[in-house]
Coordinates of C-alpha atoms in Angstrom, one line a residue:
M81 CA 66.9 20.6 43.5
R82 CA 63.6 22.3 42.9
R83 CA 65.0 24.3 39.9
R84 CA 66.4 21.1 38.4
R85 CA 63.0 19.3 38.8
R86 CA 61.3 22.3 37.2
L87 CA 63.7 22.2 34.2
A88 CA 63.1 18.5 33.8
Q89 CA 59.4 19.1 33.7
L90 CA 59.9 21.8 31.1
V91 CA 62.0 19.4 29.0
L92 CA 59.4 16.7 29.3
F93 CA 56.3 18.8 28.5
C94 CA 57.5 21.4 26.1
P95 CA 57.9 19.1 23.1
F96 CA 54.4 17.7 23.7
S97 CA 52.9 21.2 24.2
G98 CA 54.5 22.3 20.9
A99 CA 53.2 19.4 19.0
L100 CA 49.7 19.9 20.5
Q101 CA 49.8 23.6 19.6
S102 CA 50.9 22.8 16.0
R103 CA 47.9 20.3 15.7
L104 CA 45.3 22.6 17.2
P105 CA 44.5 24.5 14.0
G106 CA 44.1 21.2 12.1
I107 CA 41.8 19.8 14.8
K108 CA 39.7 23.0 14.8
V109 CA 39.3 22.9 11.0
K110 CA 38.4 19.2 11.1
Y111 CA 35.6 19.7 13.7
L112 CA 34.4 22.8 11.9
F113 CA 34.2 20.9 8.7
L114 CA 32.3 18.0 10.4
A115 CA 29.9 20.5 12.0
W116 CA 29.3 22.2 8.7
L117 CA 28.8 18.8 7.0
G118 CA 26.3 17.8 9.7
I119 CA 24.3 21.1 9.3
F120 CA 24.3 20.8 5.5
V121 CA 23.1 17.1 5.5
G122 CA 20.5 17.9 8.2
S123 CA 19.2 20.9 6.3
W124 CA 19.1 18.8 3.1
V125 CA 17.1 16.0 4.8
V126 CA 14.7 18.6 6.3
Y127 CA 14.3 20.3 2.9
M128 CA 13.7 17.0 1.0
H129 CA 11.2 15.9 3.7
Y130 CA 9.1 19.1 3.5
S131 CA 9.4 19.5 -0.2
S132 CA 8.2 15.9 -0.8
Y133 CA 5.5 16.4 1.8
S134 CA 4.2 19.5 0.1
E135 CA 4.3 17.7 -3.3
L136 CA 2.6 14.5 -2.0
C137 CA 0.0 16.0 0.4
R138 CA -2.7 17.9 -1.4
G139 CA -5.6 17.1 0.9
H140 CA -6.7 20.8 1.1
V141 CA -7.0 20.8 -2.7
C142 CA -9.0 17.6 -2.7
Q143 CA -11.4 18.9 0.0
M144 CA -12.0 22.3 -1.7
V145 CA -12.7 20.7 -5.1
I146 CA -15.1 18.1 -3.6
C147 CA -17.0 20.6 -1.4
D148 CA -17.2 23.1 -4.3
Q149 CA -18.8 20.5 -6.5
Y150 CA -21.1 19.3 -3.6
N151 CA -22.3 22.9 -2.9
K152 CA -23.1 23.3 -6.6
G153 CA -25.2 20.1 -6.5
I154 CA -23.0 18.3 -9.1
I155 CA -22.1 15.4 -6.8
S156 CA -23.5 13.6 -3.8
G157 CA -22.5 11.0 -1.2
S158 CA -23.2 9.6 2.2
T159 CA -20.4 11.7 3.8
C160 CA -20.7 15.0 1.9
K161 CA -22.6 16.7 4.7
D162 CA -20.1 15.5 7.3
L163 CA -17.2 16.7 5.2
C164 CA -18.5 20.0 3.9
E165 CA -21.1 21.2 6.4
D166 CA -20.8 19.6 9.8
H167 CA -17.0 19.1 9.6
T168 CA -17.3 15.8 11.5
L169 CA -15.0 14.2 8.9
V170 CA -11.5 15.6 9.5
F171 CA -8.2 14.9 7.6
Q172 CA -5.3 14.0 9.8
Q173 CA -1.9 12.4 9.0
C174 CA -0.9 12.4 5.3
L175 CA -0.2 8.8 4.0
S176 CA 0.0 9.6 0.3
S177 CA 2.6 8.0 -1.9
S178 CA 1.5 9.8 -5.1
P179 CA 0.3 13.4 -5.5
T180 CA -2.6 12.1 -7.7
H181 CA -3.8 9.6 -5.1
Q182 CA -4.4 11.4 -1.8
V183 CA -4.5 9.1 1.3
Y184 CA -5.0 10.4 4.9
S185 CA -5.8 9.0 8.3
G186 CA -8.9 10.8 9.5
L187 CA -11.5 11.1 12.2
W188 CA -15.1 10.6 11.4
K189 CA -17.7 10.9 14.2
E190 CA -14.9 10.1 16.7
K191 CA -13.9 7.0 14.8
E192 CA -10.5 6.5 13.1
V193 CA -10.8 6.0 9.4
I194 CA -8.8 6.2 6.1
V195 CA -9.7 8.9 3.6
K196 CA -8.9 8.4 -0.1
C197 CA -9.3 10.9 -2.8
G198 CA -8.0 11.1 -6.4
I199 CA -6.7 14.4 -7.8
S200 CA -6.3 14.8 -11.6
E201 CA -3.0 16.1 -13.1
D202 CA -4.9 19.3 -14.0
S203 CA -5.6 20.0 -10.4
L204 CA -2.0 19.9 -9.5
K205 CA -1.0 22.4 -12.3
V206 CA -3.2 25.2 -11.1
D207 CA -2.4 27.4 -8.1
S208 CA -3.7 25.6 -5.0
S209 CA -5.1 28.8 -3.5
P210 CA -8.9 28.5 -2.6
D211 CA -9.9 31.0 -5.3
S212 CA -8.1 29.3 -8.2
V213 CA -9.3 25.8 -7.2
L214 CA -13.0 27.0 -6.9
R215 CA -12.8 28.8 -10.3
R216 CA -11.6 25.6 -12.0
D217 CA -14.2 23.7 -14.1
V218 CA -13.9 20.0 -13.2
V219 CA -14.4 17.5 -16.0
L220 CA -14.2 14.5 -13.7
F221 CA -17.9 14.4 -13.1
D222 CA -19.0 14.5 -16.7
K223 CA -20.7 11.1 -16.9
P224 CA -23.5 10.1 -17.1
T225 CA -25.0 13.1 -18.9
R226 CA -28.4 14.6 -18.1
G227 CA -31.2 12.6 -19.6
T228 CA -29.6 9.2 -19.0
S229 CA -32.2 6.7 -18.0
M230 CA -31.8 4.2 -15.1
D231 CA -31.7 1.3 -17.6
E232 CA -29.0 3.1 -19.7
F233 CA -26.9 3.7 -16.6
R234 CA -27.2 0.0 -15.6
D235 CA -25.9 -0.9 -19.1
M236 CA -23.1 1.6 -18.6
L237 CA -22.1 -0.1 -15.3
L238 CA -22.4 -3.6 -16.7
N239 CA -20.2 -2.8 -19.8
F240 CA -17.7 -1.1 -17.6
L241 CA -17.5 -4.1 -15.3
K242 CA -17.1 -6.5 -18.2
S243 CA -14.2 -4.6 -19.5
N244 CA -12.4 -4.5 -16.1
L245 CA -13.4 -7.8 -14.5
G246 CA -14.3 -10.0 -17.5
D247 CA -17.7 -11.3 -18.6
Q248 CA -18.6 -13.0 -15.3
P249 CA -22.1 -14.4 -14.5
S250 CA -21.8 -12.6 -11.1
L251 CA -21.7 -9.1 -12.6
A252 CA -25.5 -8.4 -12.4
P253 CA -25.5 -8.7 -8.5
L254 CA -22.4 -6.4 -8.4
V255 CA -24.3 -3.8 -10.5
N256 CA -27.1 -3.9 -7.9
K257 CA -24.5 -3.5 -5.1
I258 CA -23.0 -0.4 -6.8
I259 CA -26.4 1.2 -7.2
T260 CA -27.2 0.5 -3.5
V261 CA -24.0 2.2 -2.5
A262 CA -24.7 5.2 -4.8
D263 CA -28.3 5.6 -3.6
V264 CA -27.7 7.9 -0.7
S265 CA -31.3 9.0 -0.5
Q266 CA -32.4 5.3 -0.4
D267 CA -35.4 5.9 -2.6
G268 CA -34.6 3.1 -5.1
K269 CA -33.4 5.3 -7.9
L270 CA -30.4 7.5 -8.6
S271 CA -30.2 11.3 -9.0
L272 CA -27.8 12.7 -11.6
A273 CA -25.4 13.7 -8.7
E274 CA -25.5 10.2 -7.2
A275 CA -24.8 8.6 -10.6
K276 CA -21.9 11.0 -11.4
S277 CA -20.3 10.3 -8.0
I278 CA -20.3 6.5 -8.2
W279 CA -19.1 6.6 -11.8
A280 CA -16.2 8.8 -10.9
L281 CA -15.3 6.5 -8.0
L282 CA -15.3 3.4 -10.2
Q283 CA -12.6 5.0 -12.3
Q284 CA -10.3 4.4 -9.3
N285 CA -8.9 0.8 -9.4
D286 CA -8.8 0.4 -5.7
F287 CA -12.4 1.5 -5.2
L288 CA -13.5 -1.0 -7.9
L289 CA -11.7 -3.7 -6.1
T290 CA -13.0 -2.6 -2.7
L291 CA -16.5 -3.1 -4.0
S292 CA -15.6 -6.4 -5.8
L293 CA -14.1 -7.8 -2.6
H294 CA -16.7 -6.3 -0.2
E295 CA -17.7 -9.7 1.1
K296 CA -14.1 -10.7 1.9
E297 CA -13.0 -10.2 5.5
H298 CA -9.4 -9.5 4.4
A299 CA -10.2 -6.2 2.5
S300 CA -11.0 -2.9 4.2
K301 CA -14.7 -2.2 4.6
L302 CA -16.2 0.8 2.7
L303 CA -17.7 3.2 5.1
G304 CA -18.9 6.1 3.0
H305 CA -18.1 8.4 0.0
C306 CA -18.6 11.9 -1.4
G307 CA -18.0 12.5 -5.1
D308 CA -14.7 10.6 -5.9
L309 CA -13.6 10.7 -2.2
Y310 CA -14.3 7.7 -0.1
I311 CA -13.5 6.4 3.4
T312 CA -12.7 2.9 4.7
E313 CA -12.0 1.3 8.0
K314 CA -8.5 1.9 9.4
I315 CA -6.1 -1.1 9.5
A316 CA -4.3 -1.1 12.9
H317 CA -1.0 -2.5 11.6
T318 CA 0.0 -1.6 8.0
S319 CA 3.0 -3.9 7.9
F320 CA 3.8 -7.5 9.1
Y321 CA 6.3 -6.1 11.5
N322 CA 5.9 -3.7 14.5
M323 CA 8.7 -1.5 13.1
D324 CA 9.9 -1.1 9.5
V325 CA 13.3 0.3 8.4
P326 CA 12.6 3.8 6.9
Q327 CA 12.8 3.8 3.1
F328 CA 15.7 6.4 3.0
L329 CA 17.8 4.0 5.2
Q330 CA 17.0 0.8 3.2
P331 CA 19.6 1.3 0.5
L332 CA 22.3 2.0 3.2
L333 CA 21.6 -1.1 5.4
P334 CA 22.5 -4.6 4.3
S335 CA 19.5 -6.9 3.9
A336 CA 20.9 -9.1 6.7
I337 CA 20.7 -6.2 9.2
Q338 CA 17.2 -5.3 8.0
R339 CA 16.1 -8.9 8.5
V340 CA 17.5 -8.8 12.1
I341 CA 15.6 -5.6 12.8
H342 CA 12.4 -7.2 11.5
Q343 CA 12.9 -10.2 13.7
W344 CA 13.4 -8.1 16.8
F345 CA 10.1 -6.3 16.1
S346 CA 7.9 -9.1 14.9
P347 CA 4.8 -10.5 16.8
A348 CA 5.0 -13.8 18.7
W349 CA 5.1 -16.8 16.4
S350 CA 1.5 -18.0 17.1
R351 CA 0.3 -14.5 16.1
R352 CA 2.4 -14.6 13.0
A353 CA 0.9 -18.0 12.1
K354 CA -2.6 -16.6 12.4
I355 CA -1.7 -13.6 10.2
A356 CA -0.1 -16.0 7.6
I357 CA -3.3 -18.1 7.5
G358 CA -5.3 -15.0 6.8
L359 CA -3.0 -14.1 3.9
L360 CA -3.3 -17.7 2.5
E361 CA -7.1 -17.4 2.7
F362 CA -7.0 -14.1 0.8
V363 CA -4.9 -15.7 -1.9
E364 CA -7.5 -18.5 -2.0
E365 CA -10.4 -16.0 -2.3
I366 CA -9.0 -14.0 -5.2
F367 CA -7.9 -17.1 -7.2
H368 CA -10.8 -17.9 -9.5
G369 CA -13.0 -15.8 -7.2
T370 CA -16.6 -14.6 -7.7
Y371 CA -15.4 -11.8 -10.1
G372 CA -12.6 -13.6 -11.8
N373 CA -8.9 -13.8 -11.1
F374 CA -6.9 -11.1 -9.3
Y375 CA -3.2 -10.8 -9.1
I376 CA -1.1 -9.3 -6.3
C377 CA 1.4 -7.2 -8.2
E378 CA 3.5 -6.0 -5.2
T379 CA 4.0 -8.5 -2.4
G380 CA 6.2 -6.5 -0.1
F381 CA 5.6 -6.4 3.7
R382 CA 4.4 -2.8 3.5
N383 CA 1.3 -3.9 1.5
M384 CA 0.4 -6.6 4.1
G385 CA -1.2 -5.7 7.4
Y386 CA -3.4 -7.0 10.2
N387 CA -6.0 -5.8 12.8
N388 CA -5.8 -5.9 16.5
K389 CA -7.1 -9.5 16.5
Y390 CA -4.2 -10.5 14.1
D391 CA -6.6 -11.1 11.2
F392 CA -4.8 -10.4 7.9
K393 CA -5.8 -7.3 5.9
I394 CA -4.5 -6.2 2.5
V395 CA -3.3 -2.6 2.9
D396 CA -3.4 -1.1 -0.6
L397 CA -5.7 -2.6 -3.3
R398 CA -3.9 -0.5 -5.9
K399 CA -1.2 -3.2 -5.8
V400 CA -3.8 -5.8 -6.8
A401 CA -4.9 -6.0 -10.5
T402 CA -7.6 -7.9 -12.3
E403 CA -6.7 -10.4 -15.0
M404 CA -8.4 -8.2 -17.6
T405 CA -6.3 -5.2 -16.6
I406 CA -3.1 -7.1 -17.0
R407 CA -4.2 -8.7 -20.3
R408 CA -5.0 -5.2 -21.6
F409 CA -1.5 -4.0 -20.5
L410 CA 0.3 -6.9 -22.2
K411 CA -1.7 -7.0 -25.5
G412 CA 0.6 -6.1 -28.4
R413 CA 3.4 -5.1 -26.0
H414 CA 6.9 -5.4 -27.6
C415 CA 9.5 -7.3 -25.6
E416 CA 13.0 -8.7 -25.7
K417 CA 12.8 -10.7 -22.5
N418 CA 10.4 -11.6 -19.7
I419 CA 11.2 -8.6 -17.6
D420 CA 9.8 -6.4 -20.4
C421 CA 6.4 -8.0 -19.7
T422 CA 6.1 -6.8 -16.1
Y423 CA 2.9 -5.2 -14.8
G424 CA 3.3 -3.3 -11.6
K425 CA 6.3 -4.5 -9.6
D426 CA 6.2 -8.3 -10.0
C427 CA 3.4 -9.6 -12.2
V428 CA 5.5 -11.1 -15.0
A429 CA 4.3 -12.7 -18.2
P430 CA 6.4 -14.7 -20.7
C431 CA 7.9 -13.0 -23.7
D432 CA 7.5 -14.7 -27.1
K433 CA 11.1 -14.2 -28.3
L434 CA 10.2 -15.2 -31.8
M435 CA 7.3 -12.7 -32.2
K436 CA 8.9 -10.2 -29.8
L437 CA 5.5 -9.8 -28.1
C438 CA 4.3 -10.4 -24.6
K439 CA 2.0 -13.3 -23.9
S440 CA -1.1 -12.7 -21.9
D441 CA -0.7 -15.0 -18.9
V442 CA 1.2 -14.2 -15.7
V443 CA 3.7 -17.0 -15.0
Q444 CA 4.3 -16.8 -11.2
P445 CA 1.0 -17.3 -9.3
N446 CA 0.1 -15.2 -6.2
L447 CA 0.8 -18.2 -3.9
A448 CA 4.5 -18.6 -4.9
K449 CA 5.1 -14.9 -4.3
V450 CA 3.3 -14.9 -0.9
C451 CA 5.2 -18.0 0.2
G452 CA 8.5 -16.1 -0.5
L453 CA 7.3 -13.5 2.0
L454 CA 6.3 -16.2 4.5
Q455 CA 9.7 -17.8 4.5
E456 CA 11.2 -14.8 6.2
F457 CA 8.1 -14.1 8.3
L458 CA 7.4 -17.6 9.7
L459 CA 10.7 -19.5 9.9
H460 CA 12.2 -17.2 12.5
G461 CA 11.3 -18.5 15.9
V462 CA 9.3 -21.4 14.6
P463 CA 8.7 -24.3 17.1
P464 CA 11.5 -26.9 16.6
D465 CA 9.1 -29.7 15.9
L466 CA 7.5 -27.8 13.0
R467 CA 10.6 -26.3 11.4
E468 CA 11.6 -29.1 9.0
E469 CA 8.1 -29.7 7.6
L470 CA 7.2 -26.0 7.3
Q471 CA 10.5 -25.3 5.6
K472 CA 9.8 -28.1 3.1
Q473 CA 6.3 -26.9 2.3
L474 CA 7.3 -23.3 1.9
K475 CA 10.1 -24.3 -0.5
T476 CA 7.6 -26.3 -2.6
C477 CA 5.3 -23.4 -2.6
T478 CA 7.8 -20.8 -3.7
T479 CA 8.8 -23.0 -6.7
L480 CA 5.2 -23.0 -8.1
S481 CA 5.1 -21.6 -11.7
G482 CA 3.1 -22.0 -14.8
L483 CA -0.2 -20.6 -16.0
A484 CA -2.9 -20.4 -13.3
S485 CA -5.5 -22.0 -15.6
Q486 CA -3.2 -25.1 -15.9
M487 CA -2.3 -25.6 -12.3
E488 CA -5.5 -25.0 -10.3
V489 CA -5.6 -28.4 -8.6
H490 CA -1.9 -28.4 -7.7
H491 CA -2.2 -24.7 -6.4
S492 CA -5.1 -25.7 -4.1
L493 CA -3.3 -28.8 -2.8
V494 CA -0.2 -26.8 -1.8
L495 CA -2.2 -24.0 -0.3
N496 CA -4.5 -26.2 1.8
S497 CA -1.6 -28.4 3.0
L498 CA 0.3 -25.3 4.3
K499 CA -2.8 -23.8 5.9
T500 CA -3.6 -27.1 7.6
L501 CA -0.1 -27.4 9.0
L502 CA -0.3 -23.9 10.6
W503 CA -3.8 -24.4 11.9
K504 CA -2.9 -27.7 13.5
K505 CA 0.0 -26.0 15.4
I506 CA -2.1 -23.1 16.8
S507 CA -5.5 -25.0 17.2
N508 CA -5.2 -25.3 20.9
T509 CA -4.2 -21.6 21.5
K510 CA -6.2 -18.4 21.8
Y511 CA -5.5 -17.7 18.1
S512 CA -7.4 -20.7 16.7

């Protein structure tokens, strides 16, 4: 009986065992291939991360060039001593998105700040070792030249501002503001090093706009500078959402899934309403503002942030352009369709299809683009009694189009109506 049972077991298990043994080599090859593929992909991701990091992050080059010029007496600034002598201004995490525009979080006198420094293409072509950088003759700080009088420098500043901001009656006070920032010694006049430093800084669009919007609470405050390096306050949250989908994953994830992730990690609705009101106020401030019109030319969530009190802050002023800058870009530009007349990412002007030339006015105003963002940001989790009216007003807002000069009244009515609706809902909360 026992032998028969044993034979039956052999009959039952032997075919299965044979099949398993015949499949084992295939299974092993499959798992070896998957392991190899995982190692290859992982190595590629690590390589790309570090190669892009070394390409983007050149803070050591920036610091060496700045301190070399400072030690030679060519440049000056309120933070030069902290950076180059006392070392109380320290670069930390690299936030750069371009090798020629270095951005870092930093620590300055035990306070968190943002450090920004422009590096010319020539700096990137040389060997980045200390000796080669220090041997390099920098031509960035070539203006003004020795012998330039204070009145001549004022004229230089005024003409520069006119070409970038337009001929505004408010430019004279801005010239005074620039000279005050440059006057590190606070003796009422500028040394050549002080004048060279502020002139180099003004060549950076975001620094010019930082000074132009210095009275606005929604732009980062300027804290100090050295040569063409400057520091601003740190914005606590650099996106509307508490967590963003990493850029390398965005093409792989459907927009619906990305939207759900954003909703999971978004602030409470009342907090979002306060941030939205700040954004609307910013749009109001730069539309026919003190120094002319400004256009937001990239309205993504990554360029919009807020502080710990949920006050709106614009993250990167390089994404904002003056009307004069856009007009200069469009002048004489050949086009076949409107998309050919795009400045930045989404500042689009009409194409004259008969003349094949771009016109000089942007069609879609800031408010329409901003309301497109707010649709996703505000309608999720909105109080039921507000949903219908908010949805209606946002839809009206997103359809705004036409030249800004021709729709100022309508623009203001839509903006104020939307702002009032949100304020009314949060007026009895701690966010009012």
